[in-house]
Every structure is written in C-alpha cells, then in structure tokens.
Coordinates of C-alpha atoms in Angstrom, one line a residue:
M733 CA -111.0 322.1 134.9
G734 CA -109.4 324.9 137.1
S735 CA -106.0 323.0 136.6
F736 CA -105.7 323.1 133.2
A737 CA -106.8 326.4 132.6
S738 CA -104.1 327.3 135.4
L739 CA -101.7 325.2 133.4
M740 CA -102.7 327.2 129.7
D741 CA -102.0 330.1 131.8
G742 CA -98.5 328.8 132.9
F743 CA -97.9 328.3 129.4
G744 CA -98.5 331.7 128.5
T745 CA -96.0 333.0 131.2
A746 CA -93.2 330.3 130.3
L747 CA -93.3 330.8 126.3
T748 CA -92.1 334.3 126.9
P749 CA -89.1 335.3 124.9
V750 CA -87.1 335.4 128.0
N751 CA -88.8 332.5 130.1
L752 CA -88.1 330.2 127.0
M753 CA -84.7 331.5 126.9
Y754 CA -84.3 330.7 130.6
A755 CA -85.4 326.9 129.8
V756 CA -82.8 326.8 126.9
I757 CA -79.8 328.1 129.3
G758 CA -81.1 325.2 131.8
V759 CA -81.3 322.8 129.7
L760 CA -78.3 323.1 128.5
L761 CA -76.3 324.1 131.3
G762 CA -78.0 320.5 132.9
T763 CA -77.0 318.5 130.0
T764 CA -73.3 320.0 130.3
I765 CA -73.2 319.4 134.2
G766 CA -74.8 316.0 134.1
V767 CA -72.0 314.6 131.6
L768 CA -69.3 315.9 134.5
P769 CA -68.8 313.1 136.7
G770 CA -69.7 314.3 139.8
I771 CA -71.3 317.8 139.6
G772 CA -75.0 316.7 139.6
A773 CA -77.7 319.0 139.5
A774 CA -77.8 320.3 143.1
M775 CA -74.3 321.2 143.1
A776 CA -75.9 323.2 139.6
V777 CA -78.3 324.7 141.4
A778 CA -76.2 325.4 144.4
L779 CA -73.3 327.5 142.2
L780 CA -76.1 330.0 140.2
L781 CA -78.1 330.9 143.4
P782 CA -75.7 333.6 143.8
I783 CA -76.1 334.8 140.1
T784 CA -80.2 334.6 140.3
Y785 CA -80.1 337.4 142.9
G786 CA -80.9 340.1 140.4
L787 CA -83.8 337.5 138.1
D788 CA -87.3 337.5 138.3
P789 CA -87.9 334.3 140.3
T790 CA -90.2 332.8 137.8
G791 CA -87.7 332.8 135.2
A792 CA -85.1 331.7 138.0
F793 CA -86.9 328.6 138.9
I794 CA -87.8 327.8 135.3
M795 CA -84.0 328.0 134.8
F796 CA -83.6 325.6 137.4
A797 CA -86.6 323.2 136.3
G798 CA -84.4 323.1 133.2
I799 CA -81.4 322.1 135.1
Y800 CA -82.8 319.6 136.9
Y801 CA -84.0 317.2 134.1
G802 CA -80.9 318.0 131.9
S803 CA -78.5 316.9 134.2
M804 CA -80.7 313.9 134.8
F805 CA -79.7 313.4 131.1
G806 CA -76.6 314.3 131.1
G807 CA -75.6 311.8 134.1
S808 CA -76.8 309.1 132.0
T809 CA -74.7 309.8 129.2
T810 CA -71.6 309.1 131.0
S811 CA -73.1 306.1 132.3
I812 CA -73.6 304.7 128.7
L813 CA -70.8 306.3 127.4
L814 CA -67.9 306.1 130.3
N815 CA -69.7 304.0 132.6
T816 CA -69.4 306.8 134.6
P817 CA -72.4 308.0 136.2
G818 CA -72.7 311.7 136.7
E819 CA -75.4 311.7 138.9
T820 CA -76.7 308.8 141.4
A821 CA -79.9 308.5 139.8
S822 CA -78.1 307.3 136.3
V823 CA -76.4 304.3 138.0
V824 CA -78.3 301.8 137.1
T825 CA -78.2 302.7 133.3
A826 CA -74.2 301.7 133.1
I827 CA -75.0 298.2 133.7
E828 CA -76.7 298.0 130.7
G829 CA -75.9 301.0 128.8
N830 CA -72.0 300.6 129.1
P831 CA -72.3 297.2 127.5
M832 CA -74.6 298.4 124.9
A833 CA -71.4 301.2 124.2
K834 CA -69.0 298.5 123.7
R835 CA -70.9 296.3 121.3
G836 CA -71.0 299.2 119.0
R837 CA -74.0 300.5 119.9
G838 CA -73.8 304.0 122.0
S839 CA -75.7 305.8 119.7
Q840 CA -78.7 303.6 120.6
A841 CA -78.4 303.5 124.0
L842 CA -78.3 307.4 124.3
A843 CA -81.3 307.3 122.1
T844 CA -83.4 305.1 124.3
A845 CA -82.1 307.5 127.4
A846 CA -83.7 310.6 125.8
V847 CA -86.8 308.9 124.0
G848 CA -87.4 307.5 127.8
H849 CA -86.4 310.7 129.2
F850 CA -89.3 312.2 127.4
V851 CA -91.7 309.7 128.2
G852 CA -90.9 309.3 131.6
G853 CA -91.0 313.4 132.4
L854 CA -94.2 313.4 130.1
I855 CA -96.3 311.1 132.3
G856 CA -94.6 312.4 135.4
T857 CA -95.8 315.7 134.6
L858 CA -98.7 315.2 133.8
L859 CA -99.8 313.3 136.8
L860 CA -98.3 316.1 138.8
V861 CA -100.6 317.9 137.5
L862 CA -103.5 315.7 138.0
L863 CA -102.2 313.9 141.4
A864 CA -100.2 316.0 143.3
P865 CA -102.9 316.5 146.2
A866 CA -103.6 312.5 146.5
V867 CA -99.9 312.2 146.6
A868 CA -99.3 314.4 148.8
K869 CA -101.7 313.0 151.4
L870 CA -100.4 309.5 150.8
A871 CA -97.1 310.7 151.8
V872 CA -97.9 311.8 154.8
G873 CA -99.0 308.3 155.9
I874 CA -96.2 306.5 155.4
G875 CA -93.8 306.0 158.4
A876 CA -90.7 304.6 159.2
P877 CA -91.9 301.0 159.4
D878 CA -93.1 301.6 155.7
F879 CA -89.4 302.9 154.6
F880 CA -87.1 300.6 156.3
A881 CA -88.9 298.2 154.4
I882 CA -89.2 299.6 151.1
M883 CA -85.3 299.8 151.4
L884 CA -84.8 296.3 152.6
L885 CA -86.5 295.2 149.5
A886 CA -83.9 297.6 147.6
F887 CA -81.2 295.8 149.0
I888 CA -82.2 292.5 148.4
S889 CA -83.5 293.2 145.0
V890 CA -80.3 294.3 143.9
T891 CA -78.1 291.8 145.5
S892 CA -80.3 289.1 144.0
V893 CA -79.7 289.7 140.3
L894 CA -76.6 291.3 140.5
G895 CA -73.5 289.5 139.9
K896 CA -72.0 285.6 139.8
S897 CA -73.5 284.9 142.7
R898 CA -75.2 286.4 145.9
I899 CA -72.8 285.7 148.3
R900 CA -70.6 288.3 146.4
G901 CA -73.5 290.9 145.6
F902 CA -74.1 290.7 149.3
A903 CA -70.4 291.0 150.2
S904 CA -70.4 293.9 148.2
L905 CA -73.5 295.9 149.6
L906 CA -71.7 295.3 153.2
I907 CA -68.8 297.1 151.8
G908 CA -71.0 300.0 151.0
L909 CA -73.0 299.9 153.8
A910 CA -69.3 299.9 156.0
I911 CA -68.6 303.4 154.3
G912 CA -72.1 304.7 154.8
L913 CA -71.3 304.1 158.9
I914 CA -68.6 306.5 158.5
G915 CA -69.0 309.6 160.4
L916 CA -71.4 311.0 163.4
D917 CA -74.3 308.6 164.5
E918 CA -77.0 311.4 163.4
M919 CA -79.2 310.0 167.0
T920 CA -76.5 310.3 169.5
G921 CA -73.1 312.3 167.9
Q922 CA -71.0 309.4 168.6
Q923 CA -68.1 308.8 165.8
R924 CA -67.8 305.8 164.0
L925 CA -65.2 304.7 161.9
T926 CA -63.6 308.3 161.8
F927 CA -60.3 306.7 163.0
G928 CA -60.1 310.4 165.2
S929 CA -60.1 312.1 162.1
L930 CA -62.4 315.5 162.0
H931 CA -62.9 315.5 158.3
L932 CA -64.5 312.3 158.4
S933 CA -67.2 313.0 160.8
D934 CA -69.5 314.3 158.3
G935 CA -68.9 310.8 156.5
I936 CA -68.1 310.5 153.1
D937 CA -70.1 312.3 150.5
V938 CA -72.4 309.7 148.0
V939 CA -71.0 311.6 145.2
V940 CA -67.3 310.8 146.0
V941 CA -68.2 307.4 146.5
A942 CA -70.3 306.7 143.2
V943 CA -67.2 308.5 141.5
A944 CA -64.6 306.7 142.8
L945 CA -65.9 303.0 142.5
F946 CA -67.1 303.9 138.9
A947 CA -64.6 306.2 137.8
V948 CA -61.8 306.0 139.1
G949 CA -61.9 302.0 139.4
E950 CA -63.0 302.0 135.7
S951 CA -60.2 303.8 134.9
L952 CA -57.8 302.6 137.2
W953 CA -59.1 298.7 135.6
V954 CA -58.4 300.0 132.1
A955 CA -55.1 301.3 132.6
A956 CA -54.0 297.6 134.1
H957 CA -55.2 295.8 131.0
L958 CA -54.0 298.2 128.4
R959 CA -50.6 296.6 128.7
R960 CA -51.8 293.1 127.7
I961 CA -54.9 293.8 126.0
Q962 CA -54.1 296.4 122.6
A963 CA -57.0 298.6 122.7
E964 CA -59.3 299.3 119.4
P965 CA -62.1 302.2 118.6
I966 CA -65.4 301.0 119.6
P967 CA -67.9 301.5 116.6
V968 CA -70.4 304.3 117.3
G969 CA -73.3 302.7 115.1
R970 CA -76.1 304.1 113.1
P971 CA -77.9 307.1 115.3
W972 CA -81.3 305.6 115.3
L973 CA -83.4 303.2 116.9
G974 CA -84.7 300.1 114.6
R975 CA -87.7 298.5 114.8
D976 CA -86.9 295.9 117.3
D977 CA -85.2 298.6 119.6
V978 CA -88.4 300.3 119.7
R979 CA -91.2 297.0 120.1
R980 CA -88.3 296.0 123.1
S981 CA -88.4 299.5 124.3
W982 CA -92.2 300.9 125.0
R983 CA -92.8 299.0 127.3
P984 CA -90.4 299.6 129.9
W985 CA -90.7 303.5 128.9
L986 CA -94.5 303.6 129.8
R987 CA -93.7 301.2 132.9
G988 CA -90.9 303.1 134.3
P989 CA -92.8 306.3 135.0
F990 CA -96.0 304.5 137.4
I991 CA -92.9 303.0 139.2
G992 CA -90.7 306.2 139.8
F993 CA -93.2 308.9 140.3
P994 CA -94.7 307.6 143.5
F995 CA -91.0 307.0 145.2
G996 CA -89.9 310.1 143.9
A997 CA -92.9 311.8 145.8
I998 CA -92.0 310.3 149.2
P999 CA -89.8 311.6 151.9
A1000 CA -86.1 309.3 151.4
G1001 CA -87.6 308.8 148.1
G1002 CA -85.5 310.2 144.9
A1003 CA -84.6 308.1 142.1
E1004 CA -82.8 305.4 143.9
I1005 CA -84.7 303.0 144.8
P1006 CA -87.3 303.1 142.0
T1007 CA -84.4 303.1 139.8
F1008 CA -83.2 299.7 141.2
L1009 CA -86.3 298.5 141.1
S1010 CA -87.1 299.5 137.5
Y1011 CA -83.8 297.4 136.7
V1012 CA -85.3 294.3 138.6
T1013 CA -88.7 294.2 137.4
E1014 CA -87.8 294.3 133.6
R1015 CA -85.0 291.5 134.0
R1016 CA -88.1 289.9 135.5
L1017 CA -90.3 290.5 132.7
S1018 CA -87.8 289.8 129.7
K1019 CA -87.8 287.3 127.5
R1020 CA -84.2 288.0 126.6
K1021 CA -82.9 287.6 130.1
D1022 CA -79.7 286.1 128.8
E1023 CA -78.8 289.8 127.7
F1024 CA -78.9 291.4 130.9
G1025 CA -75.2 292.5 131.7
K1026 CA -74.5 292.1 127.9
G1027 CA -76.5 294.8 126.7
A1028 CA -80.1 294.3 127.5
I1029 CA -81.7 297.6 125.5
E1030 CA -84.5 297.3 128.5
G1031 CA -81.5 297.8 131.1
V1032 CA -81.3 301.4 129.9
A1033 CA -85.6 302.1 128.8
G1034 CA -86.6 301.6 131.8
P1035 CA -84.6 303.1 134.7
E1036 CA -84.4 306.5 132.6
A1037 CA -88.0 306.7 132.5
T1038 CA -88.3 306.0 135.4
A1039 CA -85.9 308.4 136.8
S1040 CA -87.4 311.5 135.1
A1041 CA -90.4 310.4 136.1
S1042 CA -89.1 310.8 139.9
A1043 CA -88.0 314.1 139.1
S1044 CA -91.7 315.1 138.6
G1045 CA -92.3 313.3 141.9
T1046 CA -90.1 314.8 144.2
L1047 CA -91.1 318.4 143.1
T1048 CA -95.0 317.3 144.0
S1049 CA -93.4 316.7 147.5
M1050 CA -91.3 319.7 147.2
L1051 CA -94.3 322.1 145.8
T1052 CA -97.6 320.9 148.3
L1053 CA -95.7 319.6 151.5
G1054 CA -92.2 322.1 151.7
L1055 CA -90.8 318.8 151.7
P1056 CA -87.5 318.2 149.8
T1057 CA -86.7 314.6 148.9
T1058 CA -83.4 314.7 147.1
A1059 CA -80.6 317.4 147.5
T1060 CA -81.3 319.1 144.0
A1061 CA -84.9 320.0 145.6
A1062 CA -83.5 320.5 149.4
V1063 CA -81.4 322.9 147.2
M1064 CA -84.7 324.4 145.2
L1065 CA -86.3 324.9 148.6
A1066 CA -83.4 327.5 149.5
A1067 CA -83.9 329.2 146.4
F1068 CA -87.8 329.6 147.0
Q1069 CA -86.8 330.7 150.4
Q1070 CA -84.4 333.3 149.2
Y1071 CA -87.4 334.8 147.6
G1072 CA -89.5 334.7 150.4
I1073 CA -91.7 332.0 148.9
Q1074 CA -92.5 329.3 151.4
P1075 CA -93.5 326.0 149.2
G1076 CA -96.5 324.1 151.1
P1077 CA -100.3 323.4 150.6
L1078 CA -100.7 327.2 150.2
L1079 CA -98.5 327.5 147.7
F1080 CA -100.9 327.1 145.0
E1081 CA -103.0 329.5 146.4
R1082 CA -100.5 332.1 147.3
E1083 CA -97.9 331.9 144.4
S1084 CA -100.3 330.3 141.6
G1085 CA -98.7 331.9 138.4
L1086 CA -95.5 331.4 139.7
V1087 CA -96.3 327.8 140.1
W1088 CA -97.8 327.2 136.7
A1089 CA -95.3 328.4 135.0
L1090 CA -93.0 326.4 136.7
I1091 CA -95.1 323.4 136.0
A1092 CA -95.7 324.4 132.7
S1093 CA -91.7 324.9 132.1
L1094 CA -91.1 321.2 132.6
F1095 CA -92.7 320.4 129.7
I1096 CA -91.4 322.8 127.5
A1097 CA -87.9 321.4 128.9
L1098 CA -88.7 317.6 128.3
V1099 CA -89.2 319.1 124.5
L1100 CA -86.2 320.7 124.7
L1101 CA -84.3 318.0 125.4
L1102 CA -85.7 315.4 123.3
V1103 CA -85.3 318.0 120.2
L1104 CA -81.7 318.8 121.2
N1105 CA -80.1 315.2 122.7
L1106 CA -81.7 313.2 120.0
P1107 CA -79.7 314.2 117.2
L1108 CA -76.3 314.6 119.4
A1109 CA -76.5 310.9 120.1
P1110 CA -73.9 310.1 117.4
V1111 CA -71.7 313.3 118.5
W1112 CA -71.8 312.0 121.8
A1113 CA -71.1 308.4 121.4
K1114 CA -67.9 309.8 119.1
L1115 CA -66.1 309.8 122.9
L1116 CA -65.6 306.1 122.8
R1117 CA -63.4 307.1 119.3
I1118 CA -61.4 308.8 121.7
P1119 CA -57.6 307.0 122.2
R1120 CA -58.6 305.1 125.5
P1121 CA -55.3 306.3 127.4
Y1122 CA -56.6 310.1 127.2
L1123 CA -60.2 309.4 127.8
Y1124 CA -59.4 307.6 131.0
A1125 CA -56.9 310.4 132.2
G1126 CA -59.8 313.3 131.1
I1127 CA -61.7 310.9 133.4
L1128 CA -59.6 310.7 136.4
F1129 CA -59.3 314.6 135.8
F1130 CA -63.1 315.3 136.2
A1131 CA -63.9 312.9 138.9
S1132 CA -61.1 315.0 140.8
V1133 CA -62.5 318.3 139.8
G1134 CA -66.2 317.0 141.1
A1135 CA -64.7 315.6 144.3
Y1136 CA -63.1 318.3 144.8
A1137 CA -66.2 320.7 144.0
V1138 CA -68.0 319.2 146.9
S1139 CA -66.6 320.9 149.9
G1140 CA -63.1 321.7 148.8
D1141 CA -60.9 319.9 150.7
V1142 CA -57.7 317.5 149.8
V1143 CA -59.3 314.8 152.5
D1144 CA -62.0 314.3 149.6
L1145 CA -59.1 313.4 146.8
I1146 CA -57.2 311.4 149.3
V1147 CA -60.9 309.3 150.0
L1148 CA -61.4 309.5 146.1
F1149 CA -58.5 307.6 145.4
I1150 CA -58.7 305.3 148.3
I1151 CA -62.1 303.6 147.4
G1152 CA -60.9 303.9 143.8
L1153 CA -58.5 301.3 144.8
L1154 CA -61.1 299.1 146.5
G1155 CA -63.1 300.1 143.4
L1156 CA -60.6 298.3 141.3
A1157 CA -60.1 294.8 144.0
M1158 CA -63.7 294.4 143.5
R1159 CA -63.5 294.5 139.8
R1160 CA -60.5 291.9 139.9
Y1161 CA -62.7 289.5 142.2
G1162 CA -65.2 289.7 140.7
L1163 CA -67.7 291.6 143.2
P1164 CA -70.7 293.8 141.3
V1165 CA -69.9 297.5 142.4
L1166 CA -73.9 298.7 142.1
P1167 CA -74.8 297.2 145.6
A1168 CA -71.8 299.2 147.2
V1169 CA -73.3 301.9 145.9
I1170 CA -76.7 301.6 147.0
G1171 CA -75.2 300.9 150.6
V1172 CA -73.7 303.9 150.7
I1173 CA -76.6 305.9 149.4
L1174 CA -79.6 303.8 151.4
G1175 CA -77.5 302.6 154.2
P1176 CA -77.6 305.5 156.9
A1177 CA -81.5 306.5 155.9
A1178 CA -82.5 302.6 156.7
E1179 CA -80.9 302.9 159.7
Q1180 CA -82.2 305.8 160.5
Q1181 CA -85.7 304.5 159.9
L1182 CA -85.2 301.3 161.5
R1183 CA -83.7 302.9 165.1
R1184 CA -87.1 305.6 164.4
A1185 CA -89.6 302.2 164.1
L1186 CA -88.1 300.7 167.6
Q1187 CA -88.3 303.4 169.2
I1188 CA -92.2 303.9 168.4
S1189 CA -92.9 300.6 169.6
D1190 CA -90.5 301.1 172.6
G1191 CA -87.7 298.0 171.0
S1192 CA -90.5 295.5 170.1
I1193 CA -90.0 294.0 166.3
S1194 CA -93.2 293.8 166.0
G1195 CA -93.1 297.3 165.0
L1196 CA -91.2 297.0 161.8
V1197 CA -94.6 295.0 160.9
N1198 CA -97.4 296.9 162.0
T1199 CA -98.8 298.5 158.5
P1200 CA -100.4 297.2 155.6
M1201 CA -97.4 298.2 153.5
S1202 CA -94.4 297.1 155.1
V1203 CA -96.3 293.5 155.3
I1204 CA -96.8 293.6 151.7
V1205 CA -93.4 295.1 151.2
Y1206 CA -91.8 291.9 153.5
V1207 CA -94.1 289.6 151.5
L1208 CA -92.4 290.6 148.6
I1209 CA -88.7 289.9 149.8
V1210 CA -89.4 286.7 150.9
A1211 CA -90.4 286.0 147.5
I1212 CA -87.6 287.4 145.9
L1213 CA -85.8 285.3 148.3
A1214 CA -87.4 282.0 147.5
W1215 CA -87.7 281.9 144.4
P1216 CA -84.7 280.4 143.5
L1217 CA -84.8 277.9 145.4
I1218 CA -88.8 277.2 144.8
R1219 CA -87.7 277.0 141.1
R1220 CA -84.7 274.4 142.0
L1221 CA -87.9 272.2 143.2
T1222 CA -90.1 272.4 140.7
R1223 CA -87.6 272.1 137.6
R1224 CA -88.5 268.5 136.1
P1225 CA -85.7 266.4 136.2
A1226 CA -84.6 264.6 132.7
A1227 CA -85.9 261.5 132.4
P1228 CA -82.7 259.2 132.3
S1229 CA -84.9 255.8 130.7
S1230 CA -86.0 258.5 127.9
E1231 CA -82.0 259.4 127.3
R1232 CA -81.1 255.6 127.1
E1233 CA -83.9 255.1 124.8
K1234 CA -82.6 257.6 122.0
I1235 CA -79.2 256.2 122.4
D1236 CA -80.3 253.1 121.7
A1237 CA -82.4 254.3 118.7

C-alpha cells in the first residue's frame, strides 16, 4: 500500500504542466535520435547533460527517461524500414521486421512494435514498482559462472536458428568474437590485434560495428545489385493491425516482458541477450515456422516487448543498487551524481519524491509513445517510397555521422567502411550478420566472466558449473545442440512397401 500511495504522489508531480512538457520533449527527442543509425539513447543523454545543469532534477530525469524509452522505439523504426538498427536492442527486430516491410507490411510491423513497446514497458514498469527489492537481491546473488553460462546460451541459441547452416552461423559468430578481441586486455593491459595502432587500443565501439555491418553492408549490397535489378517502390500497406495480426502477436507481447525484465536487472544484462532469446522462443513456439526469416510478425512482437521491459529492469538495478547495466544507465548514473544524488538502497528513502516521480513518468512516456507513434506508422513507412539511390545515400551519410560522433575520430570512419565491406562479403557468401554483432557485444564480457570464474576456482573447470543456475543453463545448451540430432533419429522413415501398394493401386 505504501508503494501505491508513493506512486500516486509521483503521478501528481509528473503530471504538472512543466514536467509533462519535459516528458513530451524527451519522447520526441528519443524517437528522433533513435531513428538515426548509431546515435543512441546513451549519446543523447550525454549530449543533454550540460544543458540540464540549470534544470530541476525531477524535470531533468523525467526528460532522460522519455529519451530512453523513445530511442528504443526509434531504433526499431529503422530496423524495420531500412534494416539499419538505431540501437543494439533493436538488432533482432530487423530479422523479421525488414522482410515484413519489403512485403508491403511496414506499417503493420511498426504498429506491432509500438504496441509491443507499450505492453512490455507497462508490465516492466509495474514489475519495477512491485518487485524492485526482490530483483535487486537476486541480481546480487548471480556470479561469474552464471553470467558466462547465460552468454554462452545466447551464442548457441542465435547461431543455431539463423542462416542456412549452423557452420555459417558459427563462422559469423567467430568473426564477431575476433572483432571483440581488438584493444587492450582488461585484466593484463596487453594489446590484442591492434597492429601497433593507438587508435585501436580502446577497441572498436559496438555502435560502429553494428552500423557498419547492417547499414553500410546493406547499402553496398543494394548498390551492387541496383544496376542489374530495377528497384521498384515498396508498397506501404494499410496502417492498422488486422485480427489475425493481433491473434499472432498478443502472446509474444505478454511473454516478452517476463524474459526482458530479469535480464535488464542483472549486471551485464541489458536488452541484447533477452531479445535474442525472445526471438528464439517465438520461433520455437510458432505454428508458422516457415514464415520466420520471411517476415513473421511474432519475431517483431516478442523482441520489442522484451526490449521495452528490459529498460525497466535496467532502471531497477540502477535505482536500487546504483549499478548501471547498460551504457544509457551509466550516463544516467553520472547525471544523478551531477546533482549530488547517489542511487542505491537508501535512494527510495532519501529522494522518495524524485524516484516516484521518475517511475510515474515512465507510465506517462509509454502512453505518449503509443499515442504519437501508432498514428505515425504509415508516415514512417513512407520512407520506403524514397528512391533507393537517395535512400541508401542518406543511410550512409547518417551512418558516417553516427560513427564519427562516437569519439570524433576519423579512424572510426575508416573502420566503419572496412567492416562495412566485411558485411558486404558476409551477405555475398550467405553468412548471417546477427551472430557477428552478438560476438562483438557479448564476446568481451563473456571472456571477462570466464576468466573471473576460473580465477575464483584456481583454474578448475568445475568452477564453471558450481551453481544451480549455471547447471540449468548448460542443460539448456546441450538440449539446443542435441535437438536436431534427436529429431532426426526419432523421425519415422516412410515405408517403401506402402508406397508401392499405392502406386500399384
């Protein structure tokens, strides 16, 4: 009852005209910035930090929350329409969303994403209100062996379901892991794969890799085929979801938050792993498996709801533990410290008014996103009617701006186009792009957790399986790897005698 009363007080603060204006500005800025490839929520909040020095802390954080939620939806917009994720959390959405757009169902994909964000964010924020203390205790109890097992599960799951063969999926994953090795070893300080370049000592930013493989690689692939294949405008389609679309989407909408929220709350969590797992889950459970890879609406609904709920989980860890699990949360933590506020177990007591106003503003931001973006779905989808040369020239321009804005270094632009050429080669030889991005995102973290687990166990392999959670995860990994073999062995061969009898008849 105390939480409910505090939440009502938070709504009273968040719904004042000034704070409501900050929420609207945050949502619009977040959506706009999320649409631009490579310029994500973390960068948006970081750029706005100097501007908010003179603002009231409550208004500033309400704006930051709107940017966070809005940028996640904006990132899914470019994933669906242009196969160019604006955020790493929306990488999975491109797998089914872009084929839907190419089939003339771009508006339906955007509407599915908008409703998915609303449902996922609503459930995730409710869980934030109800379960924050319990989730915080669970997050503290998860150790290095559990983290490594979870990341290994993400590697195996994605490479097993993408591409025409597992070998190509694992080859793509190895490419991503190799890129992730570039830079200084975090534990020893030794340079790896830097070729003596100081510019590569800090590694290659994930944003640069994701934008290069998706945006630059896709643009070069289209440019290579435009001369041979006459491009035609892609039909936008009707703007609203049909009855069959809703029937296929409502279960993924409800399943996604319960995958995304726990992962968002744990350290090294974020939205990348749960969106991958959500996609795998929906593919396994779907009755229309043949549509996956060609534009299955479940592959948009589940990951989008998952991504939105993971944002609520991320805020849970930041507010209750002072532990940022994503880049955006890290920048928001810096914003708290800018105002002399330290997130942690005592935050709800010392800054109760600010925290509950922030949580209330999350509900307001979700409603604003739905109201603004659902009617705008056909408008966004009309991006597909832009002639291909102009469209992909614009993508290359914004991709270059996004990559340069990461560190303001020209070397990042060179790296962007080198990896873009690699993305073109991967498309040419049928290697799925997503496992490579996963390898870059999760590879360094997986290596760090592996080495920590081995250090704790004095180098014993048993240290990787000494917790109940890690054992459960490894059982799931074995099941995923063994399932195709089991299915092949249990499949009944057709009886040749019966076929002969039919032919004779």
